[in-house]
């Protein structure tokens, strides 16, 4: 086909035109566009992408970091110090503010990068037919005339003129405000039909809630109806979570408190202690600057951004940021089986006919493999029966097999791909088998009724109904079965039940295939509930091996006090066999959807804890199960892939959708999307979630006590009318140096060793709990004791005041460094080689602080500005020795506290027994 640009093909009133006419104008055929024309159109008319939102300029973004009460206070302090003539103080305060804004800007860049990457990973895809082949392409590559396949759960990727639809329904609330799904079909509608009545069109951005269809792209990007209305503004998200919000609120509250204390102290110092105004004022400025955690919001955001990136690297894409925190406290993971615990790489391994069971050899989706059984592998009767089964398997199928370089892949549902491979093994090449049949109607697969059916026609002769689905379901639609001689004889339900149990006990997913000749007047299939009188052809057993990574991940979860439950649409036998293979705790006790229906909410809440496998469930059951588990006060992560899983995903504390096999609807409802569908990525995400939470805690644990120690030193000095052991400007300096280095290092902390050996964190546990409050007080006291102690020692040694202050200043810096090493390990000793070795970020910042302190202590220009003196070597060693004692005291306190807690936990377990998930 030749290329048509530059003239853009236009079509008006496509809803009122015949589908063929629209196809003609846009150059579309039943084989779709040819790829050259599609490429030309993409080049000429641009990608199918929402309009890019203009970002504010860098200057604006830089300035926005000054718009914060913490910074206002510092700016006012800078203004007053300059009026008082303390220019150097003004410069240092301004440096604090500017460095803070630069860090803020840099973290914003990093956060943005993380979010853009995530957005790219979540970019929607579309199934199209091009050159007669089914392809999965990025929705951005869609062009006018493309033939797009739609199925339940898809977000319609562009405006489409439907050419085919089976039970297709779309929810068009984004466009029309109507929340009930509307029926869609290819028949043209009146020219003046309103948007909501244009049933022959599927609109970009609307959601397919049921059925299947195909449509030709008639508008892309801003030309679509939604693009015209909203300009499809990409949503802008900020990197924050409730915890970080809470901490930012806390920082603002703390600022006000500090101002209040500062004002009181100012009044006290000036009126009661009769100090000189400028002197107390400067001390108060030093107090405010050191105590206000101005860097905290930026560092917390960096911690989150790093967490989001770490999760993305482990294939867990965070859509809603609060999930990062929730993941850390998850105590139950409810997971799908197919594709999450198993590989979703299916192969038909057995076929059961009316009196024989066959084994099927082969590998992957390749069409080579012998069909054998002990008795009758080459009996012509069987080969006829197998051919009929192959025909139904191939016709009742929407997948395609592709071969590249000798390896076979599926486009579409892997299970259907496996059936195609089986059809070739049993019936020969697909093309002659299917060529003469065309499909005139279909009942697409739906998890609610668990089967799929098609109505096929040949040019001459009667139509054929083909059906495949869950065996109980298909059996209930059959009256007869195909006998070895090819006749339809009475259905032997017991025989088939035995075969189903046999195959599923081997962990095989069992499908039943059935058929019937259509009646002359049957031009359409009846609704799903009325389809019947079928002839059962046989059963197919498909293997889908468990993922080795899932086995390890389930063990890891168990060690982390997280219980894993499998909720599957598959047969109870298959589910139990796979449950055993992957190492679930109680694989032998299975509750089915029917069992669940018979339980009251109260009974369910009791049963749900002890049961690890739920089989033959539908999406409604998932919702009930989440609610039952939540009623026990547990934090639940739940996976899902289908359109109907959305309510359960939303309801779960952390909804997790499958990135590869999941529908757009499930992904949009989820908090996290797994790029590789692998259960192991959930365990990895939990680990990262726990790490992020710990790191946020570490950042806070470092910031508050060090600020507290600095502030306490000044408060005590003023209250007791002593000489300041560290001058205000020196305090400003130390704050500038450490807050921008040491504080940030903690955001990069790796996962602690025992992170997945601890029970989940209780959901309601506040971050600023008693332990942290105690730690803040304890460390603040030790830090100010150290500073005062060293200062007193220096005065006693008759050192001049400047040298005494230089010693106190360096003591403060050294204690802050030691404190950093202490905070790095909340749950274990810091006296291990790994802990001491630290990370690159830690050592870089330590070196930076060390260099800065050497500079202020020994560089003559800085000595002039900050009134410091060189520290004698012996005193330097003394400072380190005191730092070591300080560290030892902290570690001793930690060890005592952890031992006490461990004893408490053991006593609790002895008293209450059982696992910590209950
Ligand atoms: P999980 O929930 O663990 O992913 P699942 O994929 O087996 O399990 P469903 O997709 O709800 O769950 O499928 C339920 C049953 O419906 C399957 O066991 C199978 O028997 C049948 N089935 C699944 N897909 C199809 C299909 N495309 N056509 C016909 N029947 C199907």
Coordinates of N, CA, C and O in Angstrom, one line a residue, residues 57 70 73 96 122 149 166 180 191 251 258 272 278 322 368 416 423 478 497-498 534 571 623-624 660 799 819 832 902:
X57 N 9.3 27.7 35.1 CA 10.7 28.0 34.8 C 11.5 27.6 36.0 O 11.0 27.5 37.2
X70 N 9.5 27.8 57.7 CA 10.8 27.6 58.2 C 11.8 28.6 57.7 O 12.6 29.2 58.4
X73 N 11.3 32.4 58.7 CA 11.9 32.7 60.0 C 13.4 33.0 59.8 O 14.0 34.0 60.3
X96 N 22.7 29.2 54.4 CA 21.9 28.1 54.8 C 20.6 28.0 54.0 O 20.3 27.0 53.4
X122 N 4.6 2.8 32.9 CA 3.1 2.5 33.0 C 2.4 2.9 31.7 O 1.2 2.9 31.6
X149 N -7.8 -3.9 18.8 CA -8.6 -4.9 19.4 C -8.9 -4.4 20.8 O -8.0 -3.9 21.5
X166 N -18.6 -8.0 20.5 CA -19.4 -9.1 21.1 C -19.6 -8.7 22.6 O -18.6 -8.7 23.4
X180 N -23.0 4.5 34.3 CA -23.4 3.1 34.0 C -22.8 2.8 32.6 O -22.8 3.6 31.7
X191 N -27.3 10.7 12.6 CA -26.3 11.7 12.4 C -26.2 12.7 13.7 O -25.2 13.1 14.1
X251 N 7.2 19.7 61.5 CA 8.4 20.7 61.4 C 7.8 22.1 61.5 O 8.5 22.9 62.2
X258 N 9.6 26.7 68.6 CA 11.0 27.3 68.8 C 10.9 28.8 68.8 O 11.6 29.5 69.7
X272 N 15.5 40.1 82.4 CA 15.8 39.5 83.7 C 17.4 39.3 83.8 O 17.9 39.8 84.8
X278 N 21.9 43.0 71.5 CA 22.5 42.4 70.3 C 23.1 41.0 70.6 O 23.0 40.1 69.8
X322 N 1.5 6.7 49.1 CA 1.3 6.2 50.4 C 1.5 4.7 50.5 O 1.8 4.2 51.6
X368 N 6.0 -28.7 18.0 CA 6.5 -30.1 17.9 C 6.2 -30.8 19.2 O 6.5 -30.2 20.3
X416 N -4.4 -19.7 25.7 CA -4.9 -19.9 24.4 C -3.7 -20.2 23.4 O -3.9 -21.0 22.5
X423 N -3.3 -27.7 19.2 CA -4.1 -27.9 17.9 C -3.1 -28.3 16.8 O -3.5 -29.2 16.0
X478 N -23.3 -29.4 28.9 CA -23.3 -30.5 28.0 C -24.4 -31.5 28.3 O -24.7 -31.7 29.5
X497 N -15.5 -36.3 36.1 CA -15.1 -35.7 37.4 C -13.8 -36.4 37.8 O -12.9 -35.7 38.3
X498 N -13.7 -37.7 37.6 CA -12.5 -38.4 38.0 C -11.3 -37.9 37.2 O -10.2 -37.7 37.7
X534 N -24.6 -29.0 24.6 CA -23.3 -29.2 23.9 C -22.8 -30.6 24.0 O -23.3 -31.4 24.8
X571 N -9.3 -24.4 39.6 CA -9.9 -25.5 40.3 C -9.2 -25.8 41.6 O -7.9 -25.5 41.7
X623 N -13.2 -9.3 47.1 CA -13.5 -8.1 47.9 C -14.0 -8.6 49.3 O -13.6 -8.0 50.3
X624 N -14.8 -9.7 49.3 CA -15.3 -10.1 50.6 C -14.1 -10.6 51.5 O -14.1 -10.4 52.7
X660 N 2.1 -6.9 33.2 CA 2.1 -7.5 31.8 C 0.7 -8.0 31.5 O 0.2 -7.7 30.4
X799 N 42.8 27.9 78.7 CA 42.9 28.2 77.2 C 42.1 29.5 77.0 O 41.2 29.8 77.8
X819 N 27.1 10.1 66.0 CA 25.6 9.8 66.1 C 25.0 9.3 64.8 O 24.1 8.4 64.8
X832 N 29.6 -3.6 64.3 CA 29.9 -4.7 63.4 C 30.7 -4.1 62.2 O 30.7 -2.9 62.0
X902 N 13.2 -7.7 73.3 CA 13.2 -9.1 72.9 C 12.6 -9.9 74.0 O 11.9 -10.9 73.8

